[in-house]
PDB file of C-alpha atoms in Angstrom:
ATOM      1  CA  UNK A   1      -0.104  -0.092   0.085  1.00 43.00           C
ATOM      2  CA  UNK A   2       2.797   2.269   1.002  1.00 42.00           C
ATOM      3  CA  UNK A   3       4.339   1.476  -2.418  1.00 42.00           C
ATOM      4  CA  UNK A   4       1.316   2.234  -4.329  1.00 40.00           C
ATOM      5  CA  UNK A   5       0.969   5.513  -2.530  1.00 41.00           C
ATOM      6  CA  UNK A   6       4.686   6.457  -3.218  1.00 40.00           C
ATOM      7  CA  UNK A   7       4.139   5.795  -7.078  1.00 39.00           C
ATOM      8  CA  UNK A   8       0.883   7.740  -7.131  1.00 39.00           C
ATOM      9  CA  UNK A   9       2.726  10.731  -5.527  1.00 38.00           C
ATOM     10  CA  UNK A  10       5.955  10.405  -7.814  1.00 39.00           C
ATOM     11  CA  UNK A  11       3.349  10.194 -11.139  1.00 36.00           C
ATOM     12  CA  UNK A  12       1.574  13.283  -9.750  1.00 35.00           C
ATOM     13  CA  UNK A  13       4.693  15.078  -9.251  1.00 39.00           C
ATOM     14  CA  UNK A  14       5.857  14.307 -12.640  1.00 36.00           C
ATOM     15  CA  UNK A  15       2.531  15.593 -14.044  1.00 35.00           C
ATOM     16  CA  UNK A  16       2.647  18.760 -12.084  1.00 34.00           C
ATOM     17  CA  UNK A  17       6.142  19.270 -13.347  1.00 39.00           C
ATOM     18  CA  UNK A  18       5.197  18.914 -16.913  1.00 40.00           C
ATOM     19  CA  UNK A  19       2.461  21.318 -16.480  1.00 39.00           C
ATOM     20  CA  UNK A  20       4.805  23.950 -15.040  1.00 38.00           C
ATOM     21  CA  UNK A  21       7.202  23.679 -17.805  1.00 44.00           C
ATOM     22  CA  UNK A  22       4.518  24.600 -20.259  1.00 47.00           C
ATOM     23  CA  UNK A  23       2.601  27.081 -18.203  1.00 57.00           C
ATOM     24  CA  UNK A  24       5.449  28.892 -16.265  1.00 76.00           C
ATOM     25  CA  UNK A  25       5.115  32.729 -16.522  1.00 87.00           C
ATOM     26  CA  UNK A  26       8.021  34.210 -18.105  1.00 95.00           C
ATOM     27  CA  UNK A  27      10.391  36.258 -15.764  1.00 96.00           C
ATOM     28  CA  UNK A  28      10.899  40.046 -16.510  1.00 96.00           C
ATOM     29  CA  UNK A  29      14.588  38.904 -17.565  1.00 97.00           C
ATOM     30  CA  UNK A  30      13.216  36.483 -20.086  1.00 97.00           C
ATOM     31  CA  UNK A  31      10.653  39.041 -21.436  1.00 97.00           C
ATOM     32  CA  UNK A  32      13.395  41.721 -21.955  1.00 97.00           C
ATOM     33  CA  UNK A  33      15.781  39.293 -23.845  1.00 97.00           C
ATOM     34  CA  UNK A  34      13.225  37.855 -25.887  1.00 98.00           C
ATOM     35  CA  UNK A  35      11.117  41.269 -26.635  1.00 98.00           C
ATOM     36  CA  UNK A  36      13.427  44.081 -25.812  1.00 97.00           C
ATOM     37  CA  UNK A  37      11.281  46.492 -27.895  1.00 97.00           C
ATOM     38  CA  UNK A  38       8.002  45.328 -25.788  1.00 97.00           C
ATOM     39  CA  UNK A  39       6.878  43.436 -28.613  1.00 98.00           C
ATOM     40  CA  UNK A  40       7.862  40.057 -30.289  1.00 98.00           C
ATOM     41  CA  UNK A  41       9.243  40.646 -33.781  1.00 98.00           C
ATOM     42  CA  UNK A  42       9.049  37.354 -35.338  1.00 98.00           C
ATOM     43  CA  UNK A  43      11.103  37.088 -38.870  1.00 98.00           C
ATOM     44  CA  UNK A  44       9.144  35.083 -41.365  1.00 98.00           C
ATOM     45  CA  UNK A  45       9.934  34.205 -44.880  1.00 94.00           C
ATOM     46  CA  UNK A  46       6.603  34.944 -46.820  1.00 93.00           C
ATOM     47  CA  UNK A  47       5.418  32.222 -49.287  1.00 88.00           C
ATOM     48  CA  UNK A  48       7.014  29.364 -47.297  1.00 88.00           C
ATOM     49  CA  UNK A  49       4.133  27.355 -45.527  1.00 90.00           C
ATOM     50  CA  UNK A  50       6.801  26.216 -42.954  1.00 92.00           C
ATOM     51  CA  UNK A  51       7.040  30.010 -42.094  1.00 95.00           C
ATOM     52  CA  UNK A  52       4.126  32.099 -43.339  1.00 96.00           C
ATOM     53  CA  UNK A  53       1.638  32.084 -46.262  1.00 93.00           C
ATOM     54  CA  UNK A  54      -1.103  34.270 -46.875  1.00 91.00           C
ATOM     55  CA  UNK A  55      -4.768  32.951 -48.073  1.00 87.00           C
ATOM     56  CA  UNK A  56      -5.495  34.639 -51.276  1.00 84.00           C
ATOM     57  CA  UNK A  57      -9.026  34.698 -50.590  1.00 88.00           C
ATOM     58  CA  UNK A  58      -9.286  35.771 -46.926  1.00 91.00           C
ATOM     59  CA  UNK A  59      -6.020  37.259 -46.626  1.00 90.00           C
ATOM     60  CA  UNK A  60      -5.418  35.126 -43.398  1.00 93.00           C
ATOM     61  CA  UNK A  61      -1.799  34.663 -42.496  1.00 95.00           C
ATOM     62  CA  UNK A  62      -0.903  31.120 -41.401  1.00 95.00           C
ATOM     63  CA  UNK A  63       2.327  28.644 -41.367  1.00 96.00           C
ATOM     64  CA  UNK A  64       4.520  26.948 -38.501  1.00 97.00           C
ATOM     65  CA  UNK A  65       6.628  29.826 -38.096  1.00 98.00           C
ATOM     66  CA  UNK A  66       3.749  32.300 -37.780  1.00 98.00           C
ATOM     67  CA  UNK A  67       1.523  30.044 -35.312  1.00 98.00           C
ATOM     68  CA  UNK A  68       4.505  29.529 -33.254  1.00 98.00           C
ATOM     69  CA  UNK A  69       5.650  33.084 -33.147  1.00 98.00           C
ATOM     70  CA  UNK A  70       2.034  34.007 -32.220  1.00 98.00           C
ATOM     71  CA  UNK A  71       1.819  31.514 -29.383  1.00 98.00           C
ATOM     72  CA  UNK A  72       5.356  32.615 -27.989  1.00 98.00           C
ATOM     73  CA  UNK A  73       4.063  36.212 -28.015  1.00 98.00           C
ATOM     74  CA  UNK A  74       0.989  35.173 -26.241  1.00 98.00           C
ATOM     75  CA  UNK A  75       2.807  33.311 -23.396  1.00 97.00           C
ATOM     76  CA  UNK A  76       5.123  36.322 -23.220  1.00 98.00           C
ATOM     77  CA  UNK A  77       2.357  38.727 -22.689  1.00 97.00           C
ATOM     78  CA  UNK A  78       3.507  40.814 -25.633  1.00 98.00           C
ATOM     79  CA  UNK A  79       2.022  41.840 -28.851  1.00 98.00           C
ATOM     80  CA  UNK A  80       2.979  39.719 -31.728  1.00 98.00           C
ATOM     81  CA  UNK A  81       4.622  41.381 -34.803  1.00 98.00           C
ATOM     82  CA  UNK A  82       5.416  39.490 -37.918  1.00 98.00           C
ATOM     83  CA  UNK A  83       8.346  40.844 -39.910  1.00 98.00           C
ATOM     84  CA  UNK A  84       8.119  39.636 -43.422  1.00 97.00           C
ATOM     85  CA  UNK A  85      11.019  38.682 -45.946  1.00 96.00           C
ATOM     86  CA  UNK A  86      10.930  37.533 -49.559  1.00 92.00           C
ATOM     87  CA  UNK A  87      14.102  35.148 -48.839  1.00 90.00           C
ATOM     88  CA  UNK A  88      16.062  33.724 -46.056  1.00 90.00           C
ATOM     89  CA  UNK A  89      19.019  35.487 -47.005  1.00 90.00           C
ATOM     90  CA  UNK A  90      17.300  38.744 -46.740  1.00 93.00           C
ATOM     91  CA  UNK A  91      15.761  37.529 -43.460  1.00 96.00           C
ATOM     92  CA  UNK A  92      19.245  36.674 -41.820  1.00 95.00           C
ATOM     93  CA  UNK A  93      20.832  39.779 -43.194  1.00 95.00           C
ATOM     94  CA  UNK A  94      18.327  41.830 -41.627  1.00 96.00           C
ATOM     95  CA  UNK A  95      18.684  40.267 -38.383  1.00 96.00           C
ATOM     96  CA  UNK A  96      22.418  41.318 -38.064  1.00 95.00           C
ATOM     97  CA  UNK A  97      20.899  44.839 -37.621  1.00 95.00           C
ATOM     98  CA  UNK A  98      18.521  43.911 -34.796  1.00 95.00           C
ATOM     99  CA  UNK A  99      15.541  44.113 -37.134  1.00 97.00           C
ATOM    100  CA  UNK A 100      13.731  41.207 -35.474  1.00 98.00           C
ATOM    101  CA  UNK A 101      13.946  39.087 -32.136  1.00 98.00           C
ATOM    102  CA  UNK A 102      13.271  35.435 -33.180  1.00 98.00           C
ATOM    103  CA  UNK A 103      13.011  33.604 -36.588  1.00 98.00           C
ATOM    104  CA  UNK A 104      12.326  29.891 -37.949  1.00 97.00           C
ATOM    105  CA  UNK A 105      15.077  28.985 -40.339  1.00 95.00           C
ATOM    106  CA  UNK A 106      17.161  25.890 -41.323  1.00 92.00           C
ATOM    107  CA  UNK A 107      19.892  24.825 -39.014  1.00 94.00           C
ATOM    108  CA  UNK A 108      23.543  24.528 -40.020  1.00 91.00           C
ATOM    109  CA  UNK A 109      26.751  24.575 -38.159  1.00 92.00           C
ATOM    110  CA  UNK A 110      27.873  27.698 -40.095  1.00 91.00           C
ATOM    111  CA  UNK A 111      24.469  29.527 -38.868  1.00 94.00           C
ATOM    112  CA  UNK A 112      25.009  28.201 -35.328  1.00 96.00           C
ATOM    113  CA  UNK A 113      28.474  30.188 -35.149  1.00 96.00           C
ATOM    114  CA  UNK A 114      26.120  33.669 -35.899  1.00 96.00           C
ATOM    115  CA  UNK A 115      22.978  32.735 -34.208  1.00 97.00           C
ATOM    116  CA  UNK A 116      21.677  30.941 -31.184  1.00 98.00           C
ATOM    117  CA  UNK A 117      19.277  27.905 -31.891  1.00 98.00           C
ATOM    118  CA  UNK A 118      16.859  26.005 -29.980  1.00 98.00           C
ATOM    119  CA  UNK A 119      16.415  22.469 -30.834  1.00 97.00           C
ATOM    120  CA  UNK A 120      14.937  21.571 -34.122  1.00 97.00           C
ATOM    121  CA  UNK A 121      10.999  21.702 -34.312  1.00 98.00           C
ATOM    122  CA  UNK A 122      10.663  20.420 -38.131  1.00 96.00           C
ATOM    123  CA  UNK A 123      12.516  18.271 -40.625  1.00 94.00           C
ATOM    124  CA  UNK A 124      11.671  19.360 -43.953  1.00 92.00           C
ATOM    125  CA  UNK A 125      12.196  17.242 -47.218  1.00 93.00           C
ATOM    126  CA  UNK A 126      14.120  18.727 -49.986  1.00 95.00           C
ATOM    127  CA  UNK A 127      12.674  17.981 -53.481  1.00 96.00           C
ATOM    128  CA  UNK A 128      12.584  18.913 -57.067  1.00 98.00           C
ATOM    129  CA  UNK A 129       9.885  20.677 -59.215  1.00 98.00           C
ATOM    130  CA  UNK A 130       9.966  20.352 -63.132  1.00 98.00           C
ATOM    131  CA  UNK A 131       7.127  22.172 -65.422  1.00 97.00           C
ATOM    132  CA  UNK A 132       4.703  20.333 -67.511  1.00 95.00           C
ATOM    133  CA  UNK A 133       6.060  18.307 -70.550  1.00 94.00           C
ATOM    134  CA  UNK A 134       9.422  18.004 -68.956  1.00 97.00           C
ATOM    135  CA  UNK A 135      11.564  14.965 -69.934  1.00 95.00           C
ATOM    136  CA  UNK A 136      12.852  14.864 -66.276  1.00 97.00           C
ATOM    137  CA  UNK A 137      10.624  12.203 -64.472  1.00 95.00           C
ATOM    138  CA  UNK A 138      12.890  11.039 -61.529  1.00 96.00           C
ATOM    139  CA  UNK A 139      15.495  12.371 -59.089  1.00 95.00           C
ATOM    140  CA  UNK A 140      18.290  10.349 -61.222  1.00 94.00           C
ATOM    141  CA  UNK A 141      17.319  12.425 -64.145  1.00 96.00           C
ATOM    142  CA  UNK A 142      18.318  15.722 -62.712  1.00 97.00           C
ATOM    143  CA  UNK A 143      22.099  15.489 -62.121  1.00 95.00           C
ATOM    144  CA  UNK A 144      23.127  15.416 -65.984  1.00 95.00           C
ATOM    145  CA  UNK A 145      25.102  17.617 -67.946  1.00 96.00           C
ATOM    146  CA  UNK A 146      23.288  20.752 -69.461  1.00 95.00           C
ATOM    147  CA  UNK A 147      20.313  20.457 -66.895  1.00 97.00           C
ATOM    148  CA  UNK A 148      19.687  23.927 -65.415  1.00 98.00           C
ATOM    149  CA  UNK A 149      18.611  24.001 -61.665  1.00 98.00           C
ATOM    150  CA  UNK A 150      17.442  27.046 -60.038  1.00 98.00           C
ATOM    151  CA  UNK A 151      18.118  27.559 -56.241  1.00 97.00           C
ATOM    152  CA  UNK A 152      17.610  30.422 -53.855  1.00 94.00           C
ATOM    153  CA  UNK A 153      20.885  31.924 -52.966  1.00 91.00           C
ATOM    154  CA  UNK A 154      22.168  31.790 -49.538  1.00 85.00           C
ATOM    155  CA  UNK A 155      19.510  29.005 -48.645  1.00 89.00           C
ATOM    156  CA  UNK A 156      19.993  25.577 -47.181  1.00 88.00           C
ATOM    157  CA  UNK A 157      18.948  24.196 -50.383  1.00 92.00           C
ATOM    158  CA  UNK A 158      21.896  25.975 -51.982  1.00 93.00           C
ATOM    159  CA  UNK A 159      24.177  24.506 -49.684  1.00 91.00           C
ATOM    160  CA  UNK A 160      22.920  20.798 -50.209  1.00 92.00           C
ATOM    161  CA  UNK A 161      23.029  21.585 -53.675  1.00 92.00           C
ATOM    162  CA  UNK A 162      26.563  22.463 -54.028  1.00 91.00           C
ATOM    163  CA  UNK A 163      27.567  19.459 -52.014  1.00 91.00           C
ATOM    164  CA  UNK A 164      25.471  16.679 -53.825  1.00 93.00           C
ATOM    165  CA  UNK A 165      25.058  17.426 -57.535  1.00 93.00           C
ATOM    166  CA  UNK A 166      28.029  17.563 -59.848  1.00 92.00           C
ATOM    167  CA  UNK A 167      26.786  17.784 -63.426  1.00 95.00           C
ATOM    168  CA  UNK A 168      24.097  20.472 -63.191  1.00 96.00           C
ATOM    169  CA  UNK A 169      24.257  24.128 -64.217  1.00 96.00           C
ATOM    170  CA  UNK A 170      23.275  26.132 -61.011  1.00 96.00           C
ATOM    171  CA  UNK A 171      20.995  29.105 -61.491  1.00 97.00           C
ATOM    172  CA  UNK A 172      20.721  31.345 -58.574  1.00 96.00           C
ATOM    173  CA  UNK A 173      17.531  33.543 -57.707  1.00 96.00           C
ATOM    174  CA  UNK A 174      17.067  35.783 -54.924  1.00 93.00           C
ATOM    175  CA  UNK A 175      13.969  34.273 -53.567  1.00 91.00           C
ATOM    176  CA  UNK A 176      11.339  31.480 -54.006  1.00 92.00           C
ATOM    177  CA  UNK A 177       9.400  33.873 -56.439  1.00 92.00           C
ATOM    178  CA  UNK A 178      12.694  34.572 -58.512  1.00 96.00           C
ATOM    179  CA  UNK A 179      12.853  30.925 -58.904  1.00 97.00           C
ATOM    180  CA  UNK A 180       9.560  30.371 -59.939  1.00 96.00           C
ATOM    181  CA  UNK A 181       9.973  33.396 -62.735  1.00 97.00           C
ATOM    182  CA  UNK A 182      13.426  31.807 -63.856  1.00 97.00           C
ATOM    183  CA  UNK A 183      11.488  28.463 -64.460  1.00 97.00           C
ATOM    184  CA  UNK A 184       8.613  30.237 -66.578  1.00 96.00           C
ATOM    185  CA  UNK A 185      10.892  32.170 -68.288  1.00 96.00           C
ATOM    186  CA  UNK A 186      12.815  29.074 -69.922  1.00 96.00           C
ATOM    187  CA  UNK A 187      15.893  29.932 -68.093  1.00 97.00           C
ATOM    188  CA  UNK A 188      15.801  26.883 -65.885  1.00 98.00           C
ATOM    189  CA  UNK A 189      14.529  23.248 -66.083  1.00 98.00           C
ATOM    190  CA  UNK A 190      14.211  22.251 -62.392  1.00 98.00           C
ATOM    191  CA  UNK A 191      13.467  24.183 -59.285  1.00 98.00           C
ATOM    192  CA  UNK A 192      15.216  22.864 -56.174  1.00 97.00           C
ATOM    193  CA  UNK A 193      13.841  23.913 -52.761  1.00 95.00           C
ATOM    194  CA  UNK A 194      12.109  22.357 -49.689  1.00 91.00           C
ATOM    195  CA  UNK A 195       9.019  20.207 -50.518  1.00 93.00           C
ATOM    196  CA  UNK A 196       6.407  22.458 -48.777  1.00 89.00           C
ATOM    197  CA  UNK A 197       7.171  25.599 -50.721  1.00 89.00           C
ATOM    198  CA  UNK A 198       7.420  23.293 -53.900  1.00 94.00           C
ATOM    199  CA  UNK A 199       3.932  22.144 -53.408  1.00 93.00           C
ATOM    200  CA  UNK A 200       2.814  25.603 -53.088  1.00 86.00           C
ATOM    201  CA  UNK A 201       4.459  26.621 -56.395  1.00 92.00           C
ATOM    202  CA  UNK A 202       2.925  23.456 -58.245  1.00 94.00           C
ATOM    203  CA  UNK A 203      -0.631  24.731 -57.429  1.00 89.00           C
ATOM    204  CA  UNK A 204       0.466  27.985 -59.270  1.00 87.00           C
ATOM    205  CA  UNK A 205       1.728  25.999 -62.363  1.00 94.00           C
ATOM    206  CA  UNK A 206      -0.529  24.072 -64.272  1.00 94.00           C
ATOM    207  CA  UNK A 207       0.966  20.572 -65.388  1.00 96.00           C
ATOM    208  CA  UNK A 208       3.928  21.047 -62.992  1.00 97.00           C
ATOM    209  CA  UNK A 209       4.967  18.341 -60.736  1.00 96.00           C
ATOM    210  CA  UNK A 210       7.111  17.655 -57.511  1.00 97.00           C
ATOM    211  CA  UNK A 211       9.346  14.593 -58.189  1.00 97.00           C
ATOM    212  CA  UNK A 212       8.826  11.523 -55.913  1.00 95.00           C
ATOM    213  CA  UNK A 213      11.688  10.764 -53.286  1.00 93.00           C
ATOM    214  CA  UNK A 214      13.853  13.066 -51.258  1.00 88.00           C
ATOM    215  CA  UNK A 215      17.334  13.841 -51.800  1.00 92.00           C
ATOM    216  CA  UNK A 216      17.955  14.842 -48.489  1.00 90.00           C
ATOM    217  CA  UNK A 217      16.249  16.687 -45.425  1.00 90.00           C
ATOM    218  CA  UNK A 218      16.616  20.234 -44.003  1.00 90.00           C
ATOM    219  CA  UNK A 219      16.272  20.686 -40.065  1.00 94.00           C
ATOM    220  CA  UNK A 220      14.551  23.697 -39.137  1.00 96.00           C
ATOM    221  CA  UNK A 221      14.827  25.394 -35.623  1.00 98.00           C
ATOM    222  CA  UNK A 222      13.692  28.706 -34.010  1.00 98.00           C
ATOM    223  CA  UNK A 223      16.835  31.221 -34.004  1.00 98.00           C
ATOM    224  CA  UNK A 224      17.590  34.516 -32.092  1.00 97.00           C
ATOM    225  CA  UNK A 225      20.773  36.852 -31.882  1.00 96.00           C
ATOM    226  CA  UNK A 226      23.396  35.735 -29.599  1.00 96.00           C
ATOM    227  CA  UNK A 227      23.660  37.062 -26.047  1.00 93.00           C
ATOM    228  CA  UNK A 228      20.128  36.525 -24.888  1.00 94.00           C
ATOM    229  CA  UNK A 229      20.627  33.727 -22.740  1.00 93.00           C
ATOM    230  CA  UNK A 230      17.557  34.127 -20.257  1.00 94.00           C
ATOM    231  CA  UNK A 231      15.447  34.236 -23.598  1.00 96.00           C
ATOM    232  CA  UNK A 232      17.147  31.206 -25.152  1.00 97.00           C
ATOM    233  CA  UNK A 233      16.493  29.015 -22.112  1.00 96.00           C
ATOM    234  CA  UNK A 234      12.887  29.899 -22.216  1.00 97.00           C
ATOM    235  CA  UNK A 235      12.679  29.487 -26.017  1.00 97.00           C
ATOM    236  CA  UNK A 236      14.275  26.045 -25.851  1.00 97.00           C
ATOM    237  CA  UNK A 237      11.672  24.639 -23.613  1.00 97.00           C
ATOM    238  CA  UNK A 238       8.741  26.528 -25.390  1.00 98.00           C
ATOM    239  CA  UNK A 239       9.998  24.580 -28.506  1.00 98.00           C
ATOM    240  CA  UNK A 240       9.905  21.273 -26.629  1.00 98.00           C
ATOM    241  CA  UNK A 241       6.453  21.955 -25.158  1.00 97.00           C
ATOM    242  CA  UNK A 242       5.084  23.140 -28.582  1.00 98.00           C
ATOM    243  CA  UNK A 243       6.257  19.610 -29.951  1.00 98.00           C
ATOM    244  CA  UNK A 244       4.900  17.367 -27.015  1.00 97.00           C
ATOM    245  CA  UNK A 245       1.766  19.542 -26.627  1.00 97.00           C
ATOM    246  CA  UNK A 246       0.828  19.067 -30.420  1.00 97.00           C
ATOM    247  CA  UNK A 247       1.159  22.868 -31.447  1.00 97.00           C
ATOM    248  CA  UNK A 248       3.890  22.172 -34.186  1.00 98.00           C
ATOM    249  CA  UNK A 249       1.688  19.199 -35.270  1.00 97.00           C
ATOM    250  CA  UNK A 250      -1.543  21.514 -35.300  1.00 97.00           C
ATOM    251  CA  UNK A 251       0.417  24.254 -37.249  1.00 97.00           C
ATOM    252  CA  UNK A 252       1.547  21.682 -39.815  1.00 96.00           C
ATOM    253  CA  UNK A 253      -1.898  20.504 -40.607  1.00 95.00           C
ATOM    254  CA  UNK A 254      -3.695  24.135 -40.461  1.00 94.00           C
ATOM    255  CA  UNK A 255      -0.937  25.221 -43.074  1.00 92.00           C
ATOM    256  CA  UNK A 256      -1.861  22.068 -45.221  1.00 90.00           C
ATOM    257  CA  UNK A 257       2.051  21.070 -45.394  1.00 91.00           C
ATOM    258  CA  UNK A 258       3.404  18.189 -47.238  1.00 90.00           C
ATOM    259  CA  UNK A 259       6.897  17.150 -47.030  1.00 90.00           C
ATOM    260  CA  UNK A 260       7.592  18.074 -43.216  1.00 92.00           C
ATOM    261  CA  UNK A 261       7.203  16.286 -40.040  1.00 92.00           C
ATOM    262  CA  UNK A 262       7.577  17.224 -36.371  1.00 96.00           C
ATOM    263  CA  UNK A 263      11.079  16.821 -35.290  1.00 96.00           C
ATOM    264  CA  UNK A 264      11.901  14.343 -32.348  1.00 95.00           C
ATOM    265  CA  UNK A 265      11.757  15.575 -28.594  1.00 95.00           C
ATOM    266  CA  UNK A 266      15.178  16.260 -27.180  1.00 88.00           C
TER     267      UNK A 266
END
């Protein structure tokens, strides 16, 4: 009987501890570190459903980064201010001047030297999109001499492409929209990007298709400027809570993302 009571007490303690981690109010130091201007400025790449997209009819914004940023602001008790960018390169460059407080980007060791990251919240598949009528039907058809692949400069797909494909002609674009225009103008044969973005693009290009398979995975995490340690600790716990509590999964479903899964708990 005594053992049973002890086990019940231990289980209750664990449950209370878990709830405390989710609902603990941020300290003034945490709030100052994460939202020094009094609002949470969340940098988002517009047009990427793992970050932010706008419904063409209602104008409603959604996306995994958008939903997570909104919830983090709510927990901090500060206004949520999306700061929108056309590309991840522009987003990161702007962050160097303090234009935003947190963002959601692909993780890499090189970026970790400049920014502080939480654990991963998403694992996103890379992929290829080809226009209607293309003779390219499989991933194996891509890496051949003369095939022109457009990629967004300073992005994780660009880094991956440079390391893996040896025969293609790389055509850089400043944004996803730029990649689409490059393909439509006939100056590229393939778009290489993350699959959630490619499926969005395929809806705009009749006859286009995203090739089966995945050449790799882009790990995504929340990022912030270095030197905000109280905020980083809180942000890391927030991401774990968002994964275990179903917030990341719900955001994926709300945005209708294909080609992305919730990252494992740390």
